[in-house]
Amino acid sequence: MDFRLSEEQIEFQQMTRRFARNEITPLASLIDEEGRFPFETFRKMGELGLLGILIPEAYGGVGQSILTFCVVMEEIAYACAATAMSYTVSSALCGHNLVRNASEAQKRRYLPELASGRKIFSIAMTEPGAGSDVLSMRSTAERRGDHYVINGSKTFITNAPVSEVFLVYVRTDRAAGPHGLSLILVEKGTPGFSVGQPFKKMGMNGSPTAEIFFSDCRVPVENLVGKEHGAMSMLLGGLDMERAVGAPLGVGAAQCALDRCLAYVQERHQFGQPLALFEMIQAKLANMSVEIEAARLLTHKAAWLCDQGVRCSAEASQAKLYATEMGVRVASEAVQIFGGYGYMREYGIERLYRDAKAGTIVAGTSEIQRLIIARELMKRSGV
Ligand SMILES: Cc1cc2nc3c(=O)[nH]c(=O)nc-3n(C[C@H](O)[C@H](O)[C@H](O)COP(=O)(O)OP(=O)(O)OC[C@H]3O[C@@H](n4cnc5c(N)ncnc54)[C@H](O)[C@@H]3O)c2cc1C
């Protein structure tokens, strides 16, 4: 048992921390206020190799582990949760999906563009009528000669207004239920494909979200990823990893909230003394630190299990559930510690709270994580 990160992981952590605090933190409030996607940040992340953490060197990445990705992701989420959200969708959810499932030609064509930051990617599963029950999706792709013709729509798609490439789950066999799904690559500009206006959201405003529409959208059969009707196993096969990499969103934001509070309670005086000397404030800080460390350990354990190639549905869901809910609790305590100033936009604390809430909904809601954990517990106990 060894809780230390490797030297290489510490190097990635420190390099990302320097970059994120110098280049991402100063933009966090601005992109939130203006609802602006940070293209420049992505270009620089590409140059530093951060977009290709999970992509092998042969395709322009740096070929690191899922644990290293989580370490890097925590640093980016510390600086700006919205940037981290767009980052994890393009780099991990899309990048790792293509590494696992795409053909050699698809990998050569798309992965270097993703890893360099030249192109942003989206993954589209959710539909207006199929959210948690995602396997009931209804968008279709019909094979006609050497093309698929796609019809339907997807909603809440992260990065959609800025993405060039979309990984879209569709139904290719209407009668086969969850065994009739396929994954197809759709490029921006394909006739019949369009993107809606960005949604106005509670938080994560620098990470644009929109609906996408398909109306007799023709894509070549070469754009099929993996086997026709074979998407369910691809989708389920990636879930552990997707949940593990969602967890550092909560950890990074909560660590930022705690660090901001530690500075504030020493500066701010009431009743003739710094807030830091009030025991109720000290208890809040202590509780925040325990929760953050517990979430970090759950996250690293789930990521490590994924790296060992072990199925870890319960552990990945435990990490995602605890870390994202903890992110909301800790950010809420931070608003409380800052008092009225915490409630004002100018201080950037309420943003942490608004952004953290998204973590409990995306990539499977907290309720769905609880269902998975309970099912897994029963399975393992032989019930
Ligand atoms: C900011 C943001 C970004 C997103 N990005 C993407 C993206 O890039 N790609 C993508 O495909 N999707 C994306 N989503 C969609 C997200 O994955 C879904 O919102 C999520 O899966 C929940 O689906 P729903 O919103 O339809 O809620 P519903 O499934 O309608 O759920 C509503 C409520 O009912 C609960 N519920 C549902 N089923 C059960 C059950 N069996 N037992 C108990 N409770 C249940 C839920 O937990 C929730 O509280 C994003 C969402 C947000 C908010």
XYZ file of C-alpha atoms and ligand atoms in Angstrom:
436
model
C 0.000 0.000 0.000
C 1.499 3.319 -1.055
C -0.494 6.560 -1.074
C 2.210 8.589 -2.856
C 1.803 9.705 -6.443
C 4.665 8.709 -8.740
C 7.337 11.284 -9.613
C 5.837 11.615 -13.087
C 2.356 12.208 -11.643
C 3.740 14.872 -9.303
C 5.412 16.567 -12.292
C 2.095 16.641 -14.178
C 0.350 17.914 -11.038
C 2.818 20.748 -10.495
C 3.004 21.734 -14.139
C -0.818 21.819 -14.383
C -1.083 23.742 -11.089
C 1.310 26.448 -12.320
C -0.469 26.728 -15.645
C -3.996 26.620 -14.177
C -3.368 29.209 -11.449
C -1.580 31.581 -13.855
C -3.737 31.178 -16.961
C -7.112 29.668 -16.019
C -7.949 31.212 -12.605
C -7.774 34.808 -13.920
C -10.374 33.975 -16.605
C -12.803 31.984 -14.436
C -15.123 34.837 -13.392
C -14.894 36.476 -16.813
C -15.976 33.432 -18.811
C -18.756 32.849 -16.264
C -20.077 36.410 -16.626
C -19.754 36.509 -20.416
C -20.716 32.873 -21.110
C -17.565 32.638 -23.217
C -15.701 29.445 -24.137
C -11.945 29.766 -23.377
C -10.508 28.753 -26.799
C -7.103 30.186 -25.959
C -6.869 28.069 -22.789
C -7.617 24.928 -24.806
C -4.937 25.765 -27.346
C -2.402 26.148 -24.524
C -3.592 22.953 -22.815
C -2.991 21.215 -26.138
C 0.580 22.573 -26.300
C 1.266 21.345 -22.747
C -0.020 17.849 -23.520
C -2.938 18.120 -21.083
C -5.581 17.341 -23.718
C -3.781 14.136 -24.633
C -3.206 12.674 -21.161
C -5.212 9.556 -22.047
C -4.189 9.433 -25.712
C -1.234 7.248 -26.763
C 1.872 8.992 -28.109
C 1.318 7.401 -31.536
C -1.779 9.602 -31.914
C -0.321 12.841 -30.550
C -1.015 12.298 -26.843
C 1.204 11.684 -23.840
C -0.208 8.248 -22.922
C -0.714 8.590 -19.170
C -3.004 6.771 -16.726
C -6.559 7.535 -15.620
C -5.153 8.354 -12.160
C -2.851 10.965 -13.735
C -5.846 12.378 -15.596
C -7.722 12.722 -12.276
C -4.750 14.510 -10.690
C -4.595 16.951 -13.623
C -8.376 17.355 -13.692
C -8.420 18.334 -9.992
C -5.963 21.161 -10.708
C -8.039 22.446 -13.619
C -11.274 22.211 -11.597
C -9.556 24.130 -8.769
C -8.933 26.982 -11.200
C -12.276 26.868 -13.075
C -14.979 24.191 -12.942
C -16.445 25.202 -16.321
C -13.084 24.803 -18.057
C -12.674 21.431 -16.312
C -16.110 20.320 -17.484
C -15.401 21.073 -21.153
C -11.937 19.582 -20.729
C -13.114 16.249 -19.335
C -15.834 15.877 -21.991
C -13.525 16.496 -24.958
C -10.349 14.955 -23.617
C -11.548 12.003 -21.524
C -15.128 11.134 -22.487
C -14.530 11.582 -26.238
C -10.769 10.942 -26.386
C -10.778 7.784 -24.299
C -13.886 6.492 -26.070
C -12.085 6.777 -29.428
C -8.914 5.195 -28.014
C -10.991 2.212 -26.809
C -13.364 1.800 -29.735
C -12.319 3.615 -32.932
C -10.661 2.043 -35.974
C -7.000 2.743 -36.730
C -8.010 5.179 -39.509
C -10.404 7.044 -37.199
C -7.750 7.280 -34.466
C -5.201 8.698 -36.930
C -7.698 11.200 -38.265
C -9.279 12.481 -35.058
C -7.034 11.923 -32.025
C -4.142 14.253 -33.017
C -6.667 17.074 -33.587
C -8.240 16.435 -30.194
C -4.910 16.181 -28.349
C -3.563 19.388 -29.890
C -6.698 21.398 -29.058
C -7.180 22.243 -32.764
C -10.652 20.716 -32.512
C -13.058 20.419 -29.577
C -15.197 17.270 -29.286
C -18.666 16.487 -27.855
C -20.392 13.278 -26.851
C -24.154 13.034 -27.386
C -26.285 10.511 -25.521
C -29.053 12.404 -23.713
C -32.301 13.131 -25.554
C -35.268 15.236 -24.481
C -37.129 12.007 -23.591
C -34.139 9.844 -22.571
C -31.979 11.151 -19.713
C -31.226 8.733 -16.874
C -32.933 6.040 -18.959
C -30.443 6.718 -21.740
C -30.763 3.304 -23.410
C -34.338 4.235 -24.392
C -32.971 6.835 -26.849
C -34.952 7.269 -30.089
C -32.708 9.108 -32.545
C -32.176 6.798 -35.503
C -29.537 6.082 -38.124
C -30.706 4.117 -41.125
C -28.210 2.433 -43.424
C -28.712 3.466 -47.083
C -25.937 2.121 -49.323
C -22.621 3.512 -48.167
C -24.226 6.126 -45.863
C -26.185 6.359 -42.630
C -29.110 8.775 -42.535
C -29.564 10.206 -39.046
C -32.780 11.718 -37.680
C -33.627 12.975 -34.198
C -32.139 15.265 -31.579
C -29.906 15.246 -28.505
C -29.998 17.698 -25.642
C -27.732 19.190 -22.944
C -24.645 18.522 -25.075
C -21.499 20.001 -23.517
C -19.282 21.973 -25.936
C -21.870 21.624 -28.758
C -21.686 25.319 -29.801
C -17.866 25.118 -30.142
C -17.255 21.491 -31.154
C -16.093 20.330 -34.561
C -16.666 16.604 -33.969
C -19.576 14.819 -32.264
C -19.705 11.223 -31.033
C -23.407 10.458 -31.361
C -25.235 7.428 -29.971
C -28.134 6.433 -32.233
C -30.581 3.611 -32.749
C -29.724 1.470 -35.795
C -32.220 -1.300 -35.007
C -35.592 -0.126 -33.709
C -36.663 -3.609 -32.600
C -33.540 -4.614 -30.670
C -33.908 -2.334 -27.609
C -30.531 -1.641 -25.962
C -28.853 -4.038 -28.425
C -29.868 -1.857 -31.376
C -27.597 1.125 -30.630
C -24.573 2.347 -32.598
C -21.990 5.098 -32.210
C -21.396 7.425 -35.181
C -18.990 10.341 -35.716
C -20.630 13.472 -37.102
C -18.604 16.501 -38.147
C -19.819 20.073 -37.844
C -21.005 21.352 -41.215
C -22.486 18.022 -42.345
C -25.744 18.844 -44.214
C -28.782 18.035 -42.071
C -26.879 18.592 -38.805
C -27.412 21.731 -36.728
C -26.698 23.083 -33.249
C -29.204 25.066 -31.168
C -28.553 28.263 -29.241
C -26.497 27.770 -26.055
C -28.744 27.123 -23.037
C -28.823 29.780 -20.298
C -27.665 27.847 -17.231
C -27.398 28.150 -13.440
C -23.610 27.746 -13.635
C -20.823 26.271 -15.772
C -21.350 29.267 -18.030
C -17.921 29.045 -19.650
C -18.778 25.502 -20.765
C -21.445 25.960 -23.454
C -24.318 23.454 -23.625
C -26.824 23.095 -26.461
C -29.258 20.866 -28.261
C -28.220 19.253 -31.552
C -30.524 18.274 -34.390
C -30.397 15.743 -37.227
C -32.698 15.993 -40.213
C -31.882 13.402 -42.889
C -28.228 13.944 -42.008
C -26.082 11.695 -44.248
C -22.728 10.476 -42.974
C -20.473 7.882 -44.649
C -20.493 4.357 -43.167
C -16.772 4.856 -42.366
C -17.966 7.134 -39.529
C -19.380 4.176 -37.593
C -17.289 3.578 -34.460
C -16.940 -0.095 -33.580
C -19.604 -2.555 -34.710
C -23.089 -1.722 -35.937
C -25.572 -2.311 -33.057
C -22.555 -2.703 -30.768
C -22.733 0.596 -28.890
C -24.318 -0.656 -25.682
C -21.213 -2.533 -24.630
C -19.044 0.475 -25.625
C -21.281 2.781 -23.611
C -21.357 0.537 -20.548
C -17.663 -0.341 -20.911
C -16.691 3.313 -20.471
C -18.950 4.167 -17.539
C -16.561 3.306 -14.681
C -13.863 5.502 -16.151
C -16.327 8.325 -16.973
C -17.555 8.379 -13.370
C -14.040 8.246 -11.943
C -12.922 11.235 -14.037
C -16.065 13.195 -13.071
C -15.183 13.024 -9.375
C -12.206 15.451 -9.380
C -14.600 18.173 -10.549
C -15.967 18.229 -6.991
C -12.573 17.726 -5.305
C -10.811 20.575 -7.156
C -13.610 23.092 -6.661
C -13.932 22.194 -2.969
C -10.171 22.532 -2.388
C -10.314 25.967 -4.010
C -13.238 26.925 -1.741
C -11.350 25.763 1.365
C -8.143 27.615 0.404
C -10.111 30.810 -0.255
C -11.774 30.418 3.170
C -8.439 29.813 4.947
C -7.152 33.143 3.631
C -10.403 35.008 4.297
C -10.880 33.912 7.927
C -7.444 35.273 8.788
C -8.105 38.644 7.112
C -11.687 39.271 8.152
C -12.234 40.612 11.690
C -15.497 40.689 13.648
C -15.982 41.275 17.383
C -12.375 42.485 17.497
C -10.746 39.289 16.274
C -10.184 37.354 13.053
C -12.941 34.899 12.068
C -10.242 32.206 12.308
C -10.420 32.354 16.109
C -14.137 31.473 16.292
C -14.463 27.778 17.061
C -17.582 27.352 14.921
C -15.594 28.630 11.941
C -12.709 26.308 12.806
C -15.125 23.346 12.903
C -16.396 24.230 9.416
C -12.839 24.369 8.070
C -11.956 21.045 9.691
C -15.085 19.336 8.314
C -14.414 20.730 4.841
C -10.857 19.382 4.872
C -11.939 15.891 6.004
C -14.592 15.675 3.302
C -12.183 16.834 0.592
C -9.544 14.303 1.585
C -12.109 11.474 1.738
C -13.368 12.379 -1.747
C -9.828 12.577 -3.104
C -8.989 9.131 -1.757
C -12.180 7.606 -3.194
C -11.352 9.244 -6.532
C -7.778 7.997 -6.635
C -8.861 4.494 -5.659
C -11.519 4.343 -8.396
C -9.058 5.721 -10.966
C -6.404 3.215 -9.890
C -8.883 0.323 -10.232
C -9.790 1.543 -13.748
C -6.054 1.621 -14.579
C -5.762 -2.020 -13.443
C -8.512 -2.906 -15.936
C -10.776 -4.065 -13.098
C -14.556 -3.531 -13.323
C -15.291 -1.120 -10.463
C -18.870 0.123 -10.868
C -19.440 0.528 -7.120
C -16.118 2.270 -6.446
C -16.445 4.618 -9.456
C -20.022 5.522 -8.479
C -19.024 5.983 -4.816
C -16.286 8.394 -5.881
C -18.521 10.319 -8.303
C -21.447 10.493 -5.867
C -19.443 11.499 -2.816
C -17.055 13.916 -4.526
C -19.705 15.837 -6.467
C -22.139 16.097 -3.529
C -19.231 17.055 -1.273
C -18.345 19.791 -3.778
C -21.809 21.327 -3.293
C -21.633 21.049 0.526
C -18.155 22.569 0.772
C -18.949 25.385 -1.666
C -22.112 26.133 0.324
C -20.077 26.332 3.564
C -17.634 28.649 1.803
C -20.483 31.032 0.887
C -21.516 30.909 4.569
C -18.003 31.669 5.833
C -17.707 34.642 3.471
C -21.100 35.890 4.726
C -22.674 38.614 2.574
C -19.498 38.863 0.504
C -19.864 35.178 -0.361
C -23.268 35.903 -1.871
C -21.896 38.672 -4.117
C -20.653 37.783 -7.594
C -17.538 39.940 -7.203
C -15.898 37.465 -4.807
C -16.238 34.417 -7.062
C -17.418 32.184 -4.192
C -21.055 31.837 -5.236
C -19.780 30.709 -8.652
C -18.106 27.697 -7.025
C -21.472 26.751 -5.532
C -23.446 27.219 -8.779
C -20.864 25.280 -10.791
C -20.562 22.435 -8.263
C -24.264 21.607 -8.550
C -23.840 20.453 -12.155
C -21.534 17.674 -10.986
C -24.423 15.926 -9.222
C -26.433 15.760 -12.478
C -24.010 15.108 -15.357
C -22.672 11.631 -16.204
C -25.448 10.012 -14.144
C -27.319 11.809 -11.370
C -26.643 11.189 -7.677
C -29.786 9.054 -7.527
C -28.537 6.835 -10.356
C -25.127 6.489 -8.632
C -26.935 5.332 -5.460
C -28.905 2.760 -7.470
C -25.701 1.407 -9.011
C -23.908 1.224 -5.663
C -26.846 -0.556 -3.987
C -27.194 -3.035 -6.873
C -23.482 -3.752 -6.782
C -23.530 -4.223 -2.996
C -26.337 -6.761 -3.327
C -24.570 -8.545 -6.178
C -21.343 -8.790 -4.176
C -23.177 -10.017 -1.090
C -24.744 -12.766 -3.190
C -28.352 -11.541 -2.671
C -24.432 21.019 -17.513
C -24.831 19.712 -18.147
C -24.028 19.141 -19.122
C -24.394 17.934 -19.741
N -23.597 17.415 -20.741
C -24.014 16.309 -21.407
C -23.259 15.815 -22.546
O -22.211 16.350 -22.905
N -23.748 14.747 -23.227
C -24.913 14.117 -22.852
O -25.288 13.152 -23.507
N -25.651 14.548 -21.784
C -25.219 15.630 -21.051
N -25.955 16.097 -19.982
C -27.183 15.424 -19.633
C -27.124 14.642 -18.326
O -26.337 13.486 -18.479
C -28.570 14.353 -17.903
O -29.134 15.599 -17.526
C -28.657 13.357 -16.781
O -28.275 12.077 -17.210
C -30.093 13.281 -16.196
O -31.052 13.151 -17.195
P -32.335 14.135 -17.185
O -31.804 15.527 -17.089
O -33.161 13.792 -18.354
O -33.086 13.829 -15.835
P -34.132 12.626 -15.584
O -33.552 11.339 -16.008
O -35.453 13.026 -16.127
O -34.200 12.646 -13.996
C -34.977 13.589 -13.243
C -34.839 13.235 -11.761
O -35.343 11.905 -11.539
C -34.325 11.103 -10.973
N -34.447 9.732 -11.470
C -34.453 9.293 -12.744
N -34.546 7.965 -12.795
C -34.571 7.521 -11.508
C -34.612 6.250 -10.897
N -34.649 5.115 -11.607
N -34.629 6.182 -9.540
C -34.578 7.321 -8.796
N -34.517 8.558 -9.322
C -34.502 8.659 -10.660
C -33.016 11.744 -11.383
O -31.960 11.376 -10.524
C -33.373 13.212 -11.293
O -33.292 13.630 -9.960
C -25.582 17.277 -19.331
C -26.387 17.853 -18.317
C -26.016 19.045 -17.733
C -26.876 19.627 -16.652
